Short mmCIF file of C-alpha atoms (C1' of nucleotides) in Angstrom, two decimals:
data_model
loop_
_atom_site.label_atom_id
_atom_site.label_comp_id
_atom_site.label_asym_id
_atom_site.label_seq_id
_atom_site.Cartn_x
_atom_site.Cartn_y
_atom_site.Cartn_z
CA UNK C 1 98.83 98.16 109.39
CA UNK C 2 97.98 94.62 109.10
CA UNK C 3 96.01 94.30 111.74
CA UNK C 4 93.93 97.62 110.77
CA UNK C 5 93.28 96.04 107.43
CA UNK C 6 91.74 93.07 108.62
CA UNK C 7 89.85 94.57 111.63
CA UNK C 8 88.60 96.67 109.02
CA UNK C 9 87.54 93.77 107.42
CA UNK C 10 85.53 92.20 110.28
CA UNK C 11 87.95 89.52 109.25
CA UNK C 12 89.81 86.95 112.28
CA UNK C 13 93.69 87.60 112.29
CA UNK C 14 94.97 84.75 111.85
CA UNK C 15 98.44 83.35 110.57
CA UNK C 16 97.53 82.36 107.58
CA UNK C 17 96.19 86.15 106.80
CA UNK C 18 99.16 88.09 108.44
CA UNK C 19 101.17 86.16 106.05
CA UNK C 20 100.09 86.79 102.93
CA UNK C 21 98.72 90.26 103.50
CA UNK C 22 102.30 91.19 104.52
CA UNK C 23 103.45 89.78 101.35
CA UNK C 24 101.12 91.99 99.38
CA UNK C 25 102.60 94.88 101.18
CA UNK C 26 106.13 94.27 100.74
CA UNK C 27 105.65 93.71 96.73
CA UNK C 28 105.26 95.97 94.85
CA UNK C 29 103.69 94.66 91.90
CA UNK C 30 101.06 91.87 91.73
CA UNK C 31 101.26 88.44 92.70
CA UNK C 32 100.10 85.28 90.57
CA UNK C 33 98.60 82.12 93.13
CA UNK C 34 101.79 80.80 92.52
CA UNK C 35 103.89 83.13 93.98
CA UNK C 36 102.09 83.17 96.88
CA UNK C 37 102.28 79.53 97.95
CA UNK C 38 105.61 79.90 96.80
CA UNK C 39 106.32 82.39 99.34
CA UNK C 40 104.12 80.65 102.29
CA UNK C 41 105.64 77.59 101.45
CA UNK C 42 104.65 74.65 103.26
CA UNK C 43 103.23 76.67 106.09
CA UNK C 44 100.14 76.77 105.12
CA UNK C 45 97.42 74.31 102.83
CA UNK C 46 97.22 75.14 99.65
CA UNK C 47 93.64 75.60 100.04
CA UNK C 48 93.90 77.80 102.63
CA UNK C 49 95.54 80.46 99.96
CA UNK C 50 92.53 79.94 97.47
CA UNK C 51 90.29 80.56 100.49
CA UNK C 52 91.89 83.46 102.07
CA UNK C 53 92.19 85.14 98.23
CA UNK C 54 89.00 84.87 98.00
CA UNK C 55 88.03 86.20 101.36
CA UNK C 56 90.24 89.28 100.48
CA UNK C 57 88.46 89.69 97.06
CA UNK C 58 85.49 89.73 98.43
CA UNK C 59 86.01 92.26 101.51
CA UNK C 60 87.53 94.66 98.94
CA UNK C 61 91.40 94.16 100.18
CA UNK C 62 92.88 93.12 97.11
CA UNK C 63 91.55 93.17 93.36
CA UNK C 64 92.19 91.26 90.70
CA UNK C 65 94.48 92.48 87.63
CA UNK C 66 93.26 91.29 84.13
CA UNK C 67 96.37 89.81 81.73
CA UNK C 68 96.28 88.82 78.45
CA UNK C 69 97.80 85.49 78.99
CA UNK C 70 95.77 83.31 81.17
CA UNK C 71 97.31 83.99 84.22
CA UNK C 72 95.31 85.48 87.14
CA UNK C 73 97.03 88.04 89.27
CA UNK C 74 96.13 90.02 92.21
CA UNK C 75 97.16 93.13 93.63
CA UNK C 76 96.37 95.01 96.64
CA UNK C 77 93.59 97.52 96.62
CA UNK C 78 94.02 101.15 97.79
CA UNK C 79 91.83 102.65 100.38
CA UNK C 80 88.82 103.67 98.36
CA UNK C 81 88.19 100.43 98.04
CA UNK C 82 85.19 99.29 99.26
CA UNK C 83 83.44 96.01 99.61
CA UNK C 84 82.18 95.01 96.44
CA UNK C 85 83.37 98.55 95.13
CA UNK C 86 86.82 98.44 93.32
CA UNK C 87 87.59 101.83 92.54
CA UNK C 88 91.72 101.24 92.04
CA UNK C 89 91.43 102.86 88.58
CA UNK C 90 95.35 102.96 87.82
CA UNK C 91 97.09 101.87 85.04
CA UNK C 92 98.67 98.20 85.44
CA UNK C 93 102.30 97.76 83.62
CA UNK C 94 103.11 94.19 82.69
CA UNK C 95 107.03 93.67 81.63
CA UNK C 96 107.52 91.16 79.09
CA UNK C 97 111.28 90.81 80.01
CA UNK C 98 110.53 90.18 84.08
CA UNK C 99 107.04 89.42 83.79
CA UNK C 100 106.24 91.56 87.06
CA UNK C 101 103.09 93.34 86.91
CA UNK C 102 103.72 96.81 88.77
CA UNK C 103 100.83 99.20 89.34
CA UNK C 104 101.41 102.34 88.23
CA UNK C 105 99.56 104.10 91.18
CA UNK C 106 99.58 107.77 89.43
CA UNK C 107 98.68 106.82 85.83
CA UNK C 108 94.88 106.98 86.12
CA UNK C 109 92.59 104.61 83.67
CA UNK C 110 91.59 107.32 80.67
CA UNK C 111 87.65 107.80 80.03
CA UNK C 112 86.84 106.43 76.63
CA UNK C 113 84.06 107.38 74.60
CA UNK C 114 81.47 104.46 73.86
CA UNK C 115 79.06 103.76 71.11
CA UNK C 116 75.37 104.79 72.10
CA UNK C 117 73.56 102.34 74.44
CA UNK C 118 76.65 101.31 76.52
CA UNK C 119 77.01 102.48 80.29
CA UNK C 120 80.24 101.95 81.66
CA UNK C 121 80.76 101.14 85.27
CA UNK C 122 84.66 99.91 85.91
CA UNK C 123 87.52 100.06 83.25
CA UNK C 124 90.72 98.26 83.51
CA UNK C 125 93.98 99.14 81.54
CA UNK C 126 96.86 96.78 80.97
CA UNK C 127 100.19 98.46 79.02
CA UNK C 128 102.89 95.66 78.61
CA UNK C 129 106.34 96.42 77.39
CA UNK C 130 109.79 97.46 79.15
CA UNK C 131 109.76 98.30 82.19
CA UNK C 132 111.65 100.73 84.55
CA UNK C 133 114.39 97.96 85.82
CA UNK C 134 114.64 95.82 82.69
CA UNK C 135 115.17 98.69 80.10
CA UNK A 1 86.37 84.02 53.52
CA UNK A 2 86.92 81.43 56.21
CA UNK A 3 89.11 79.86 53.50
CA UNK A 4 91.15 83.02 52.79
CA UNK A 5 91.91 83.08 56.18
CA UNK A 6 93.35 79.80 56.68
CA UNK A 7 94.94 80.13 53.51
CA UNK A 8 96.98 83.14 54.53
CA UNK A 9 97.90 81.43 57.80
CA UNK A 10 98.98 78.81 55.98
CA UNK A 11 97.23 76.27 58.11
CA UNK A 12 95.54 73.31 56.62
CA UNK A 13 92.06 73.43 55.73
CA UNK A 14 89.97 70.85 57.92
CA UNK A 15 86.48 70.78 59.34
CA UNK A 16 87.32 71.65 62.74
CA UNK A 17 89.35 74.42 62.02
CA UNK A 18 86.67 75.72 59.44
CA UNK A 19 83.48 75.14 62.15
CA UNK A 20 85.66 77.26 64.67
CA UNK A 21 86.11 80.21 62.42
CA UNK A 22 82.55 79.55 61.57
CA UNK A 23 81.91 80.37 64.90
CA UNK A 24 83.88 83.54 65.57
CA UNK A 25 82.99 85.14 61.96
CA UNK A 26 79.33 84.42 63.51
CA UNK A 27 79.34 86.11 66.96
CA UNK A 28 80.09 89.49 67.64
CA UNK A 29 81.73 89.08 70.69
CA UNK A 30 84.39 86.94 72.44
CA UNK A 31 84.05 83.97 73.38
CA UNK A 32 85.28 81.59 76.34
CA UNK A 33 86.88 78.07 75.80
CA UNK A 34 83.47 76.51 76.89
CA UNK A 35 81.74 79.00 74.38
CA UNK A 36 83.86 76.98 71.26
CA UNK A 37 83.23 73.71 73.11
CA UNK A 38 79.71 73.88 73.37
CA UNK A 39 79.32 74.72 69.88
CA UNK A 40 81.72 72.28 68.35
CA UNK A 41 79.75 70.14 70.91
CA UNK A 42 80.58 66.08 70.23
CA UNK A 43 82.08 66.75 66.32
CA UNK A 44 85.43 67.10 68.05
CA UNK A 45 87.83 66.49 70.27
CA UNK A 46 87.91 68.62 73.26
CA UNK A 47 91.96 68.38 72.69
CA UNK A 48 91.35 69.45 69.02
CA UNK A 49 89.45 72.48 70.29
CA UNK A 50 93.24 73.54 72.63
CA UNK A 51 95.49 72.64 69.85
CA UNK A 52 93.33 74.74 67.42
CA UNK A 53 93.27 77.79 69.61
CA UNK A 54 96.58 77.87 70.49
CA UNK A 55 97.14 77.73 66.88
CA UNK A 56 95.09 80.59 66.19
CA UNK A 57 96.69 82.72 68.75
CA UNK A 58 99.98 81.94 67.02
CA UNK A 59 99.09 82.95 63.69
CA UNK A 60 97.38 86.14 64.84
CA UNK A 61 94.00 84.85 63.96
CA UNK A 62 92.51 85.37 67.14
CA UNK A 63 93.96 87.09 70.40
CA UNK A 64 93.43 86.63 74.24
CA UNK A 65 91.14 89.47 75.76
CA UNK A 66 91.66 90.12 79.59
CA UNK A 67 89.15 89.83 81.70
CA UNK A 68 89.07 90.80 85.40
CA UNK A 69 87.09 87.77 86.48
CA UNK A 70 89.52 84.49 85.52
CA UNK A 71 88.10 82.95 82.71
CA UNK A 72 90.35 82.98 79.46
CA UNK A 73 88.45 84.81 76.23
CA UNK A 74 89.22 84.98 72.57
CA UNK A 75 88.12 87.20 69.93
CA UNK A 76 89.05 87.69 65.66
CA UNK A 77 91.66 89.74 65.17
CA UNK A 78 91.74 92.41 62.50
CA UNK A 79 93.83 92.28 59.51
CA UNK A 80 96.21 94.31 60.98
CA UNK A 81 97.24 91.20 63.03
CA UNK A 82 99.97 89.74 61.95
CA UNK A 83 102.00 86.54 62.80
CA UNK A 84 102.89 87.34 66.38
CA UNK A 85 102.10 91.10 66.29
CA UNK A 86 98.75 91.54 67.94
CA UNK A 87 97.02 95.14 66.77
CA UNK A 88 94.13 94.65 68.23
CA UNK A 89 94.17 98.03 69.53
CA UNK A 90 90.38 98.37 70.30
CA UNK A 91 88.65 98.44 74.00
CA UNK A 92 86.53 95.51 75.06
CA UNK A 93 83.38 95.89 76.66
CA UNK A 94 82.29 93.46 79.35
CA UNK A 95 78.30 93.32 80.05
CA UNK A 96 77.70 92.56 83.55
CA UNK A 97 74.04 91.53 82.68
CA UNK A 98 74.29 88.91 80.19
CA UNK A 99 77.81 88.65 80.82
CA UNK A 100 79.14 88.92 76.93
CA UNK A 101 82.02 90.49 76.04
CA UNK A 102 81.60 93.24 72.92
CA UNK A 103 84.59 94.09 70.88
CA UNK A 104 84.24 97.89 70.45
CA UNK A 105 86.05 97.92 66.84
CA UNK A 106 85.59 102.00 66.81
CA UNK A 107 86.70 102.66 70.35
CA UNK A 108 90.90 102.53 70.27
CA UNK A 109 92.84 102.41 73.43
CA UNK A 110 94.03 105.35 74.25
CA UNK A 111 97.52 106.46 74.68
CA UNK A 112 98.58 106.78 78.68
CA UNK A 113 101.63 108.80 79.74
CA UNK A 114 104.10 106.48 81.56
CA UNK A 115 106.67 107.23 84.30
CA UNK A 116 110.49 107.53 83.33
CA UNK A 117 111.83 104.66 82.14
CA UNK A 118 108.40 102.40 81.11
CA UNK A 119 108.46 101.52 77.68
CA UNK A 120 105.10 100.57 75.95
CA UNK A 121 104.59 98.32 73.69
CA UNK A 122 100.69 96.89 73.99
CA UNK A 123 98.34 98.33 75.35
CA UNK A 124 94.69 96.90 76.50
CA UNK A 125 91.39 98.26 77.77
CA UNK A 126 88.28 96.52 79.34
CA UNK A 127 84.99 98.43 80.43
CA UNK A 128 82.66 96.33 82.18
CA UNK A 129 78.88 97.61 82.75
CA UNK A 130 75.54 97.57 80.93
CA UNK A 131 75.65 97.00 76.98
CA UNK A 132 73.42 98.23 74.30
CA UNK A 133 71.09 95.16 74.59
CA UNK A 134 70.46 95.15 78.44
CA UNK A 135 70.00 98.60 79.37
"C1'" DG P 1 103.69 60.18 49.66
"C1'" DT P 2 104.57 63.28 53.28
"C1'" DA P 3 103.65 66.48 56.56
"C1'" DA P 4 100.18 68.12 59.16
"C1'" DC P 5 96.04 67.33 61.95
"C1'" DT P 6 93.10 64.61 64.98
"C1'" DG P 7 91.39 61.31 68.50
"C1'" DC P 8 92.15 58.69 72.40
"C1'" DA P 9 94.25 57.67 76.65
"C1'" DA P 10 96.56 59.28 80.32
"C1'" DA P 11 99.37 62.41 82.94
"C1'" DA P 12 99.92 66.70 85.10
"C1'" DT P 13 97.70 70.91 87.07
"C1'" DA P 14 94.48 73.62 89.03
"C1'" DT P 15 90.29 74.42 91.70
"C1'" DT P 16 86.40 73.21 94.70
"C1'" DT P 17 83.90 70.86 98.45
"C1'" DG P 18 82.79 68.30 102.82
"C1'" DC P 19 83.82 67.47 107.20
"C1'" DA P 20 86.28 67.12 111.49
"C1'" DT P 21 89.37 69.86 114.28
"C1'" DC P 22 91.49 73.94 115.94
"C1'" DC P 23 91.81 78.87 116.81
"C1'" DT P 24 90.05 83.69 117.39
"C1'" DT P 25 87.03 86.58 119.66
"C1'" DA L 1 81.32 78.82 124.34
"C1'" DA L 2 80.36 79.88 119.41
"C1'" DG L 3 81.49 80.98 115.04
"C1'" DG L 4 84.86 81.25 111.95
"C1'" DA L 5 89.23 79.40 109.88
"C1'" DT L 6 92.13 75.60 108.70
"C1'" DG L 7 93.87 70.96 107.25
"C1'" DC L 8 93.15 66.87 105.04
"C1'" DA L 9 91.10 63.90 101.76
"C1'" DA L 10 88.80 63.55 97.78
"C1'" DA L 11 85.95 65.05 94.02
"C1'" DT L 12 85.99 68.12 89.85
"C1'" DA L 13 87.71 70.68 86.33
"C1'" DT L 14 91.28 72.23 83.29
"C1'" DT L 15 95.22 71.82 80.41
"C1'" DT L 16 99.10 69.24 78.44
"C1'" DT L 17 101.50 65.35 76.26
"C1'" DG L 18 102.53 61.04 73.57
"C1'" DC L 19 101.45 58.23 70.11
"C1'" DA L 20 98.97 55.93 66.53
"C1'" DG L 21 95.76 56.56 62.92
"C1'" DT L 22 93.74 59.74 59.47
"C1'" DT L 23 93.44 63.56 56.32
"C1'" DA L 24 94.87 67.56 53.44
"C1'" DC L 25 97.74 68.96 49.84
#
DNA sequence: GTAACTGCAAAATATTTGCATCCTT
DNA sequence: AAGGATGCAAATATTTTGCAGTTAC
């Protein structure tokens, strides 16, 4: 699984990769920077995470989530993701009491209607409140 | 106007609180940290330009958009804000051409059905493509 | 006059870049 | 062997904090 998402890729499997790839797919929800180096620990450089996100951004393996505070999360990307394409138009679910960010894989992104002149290409949706655990 | 506003907030009534609302009464988008900075340019502190923000935000004067790309954005509320209570219930509209972010005060988020369990509380909604002006 | 606001300096964080070395293919 | 990936050091950029001086009310 790992390994076919990297091959996929055209990316080298390295350590570094395995390890936070396998992170991504044992969360469920979306990860902040932090949480990652948290969980790599002192394994690997702290620049090696910024690198590798952004390596992973870029080949279309995992997305990033917009929040309303300034945080920046990311969460994996489903297959019809493509490089430079992210089509993972589901709902994101922020909890304010646990702060996880879980995607909510089978609430699909509504079409809005907008004013003349505008041409829509990607829309993100972001519901916070209570969530499934927490209530 | 600018007065009223500060007046309801309760906030003091100084220059660089008046040249930032200056700012967002003037532009019809939102605008980035180095947006306000730029303006304000040397007349203040870049410290003053946090602290006033952040005041802002708490007084439901301005809100955080999200954006999918990192950067942190603020826009006016309406006067449906209120003190901690954002109602900014409108979508945002990101152009990818000249990269400015349009608040679509007609367009409302709309309402998503949630799995068992999630409660809502906020929702947001960012389209990203061509605006009016580049097309 | 008093409380609130600001500027300055500095600390704490976060992010990026260059280069030498090591690892994957 | 060659190109890509990583670690380390250091440069940048961003955000926060403390405190003293100034301003609004």
């Amino acid at each position: 699984m790992i390994l076919d998402i990297l091959k996929k890729s055209k990316l080298s499997v390295t350590d570094g990769r395995k390890k936070i790839l396998e992170l991504f797919l044992s969360s469920e929800g979306a990860l902040a920077h932090a949480d990652i180096e948290k969980y790599t620990g002192e394994t690997f450089d702290r620049v090696t995470v910024y690198r590798t996100l952004q390596t992973f951004v870029e080949k279309g393996i995992i997305h990033h989530i917009p929040t309303t505070d300034n945080s920046i999360l990311y969460a994996l990307c489903k297959d019809n993701c493509e490089e430079g394409h992210h089509h993972d138009n589901h709902v994101h679910f922020i909890c304010d009491v646990c702060s996880k960010t879980i995607c909510l894989e089978d609430v699909t992104v509504p079409q809005v209607k907008l004013p003349k002149g505008f041409v829509p290409k990607h829309a993100e949706m972001v519901v916070s409140g209570v969530c499934d655990d927490c209530k």
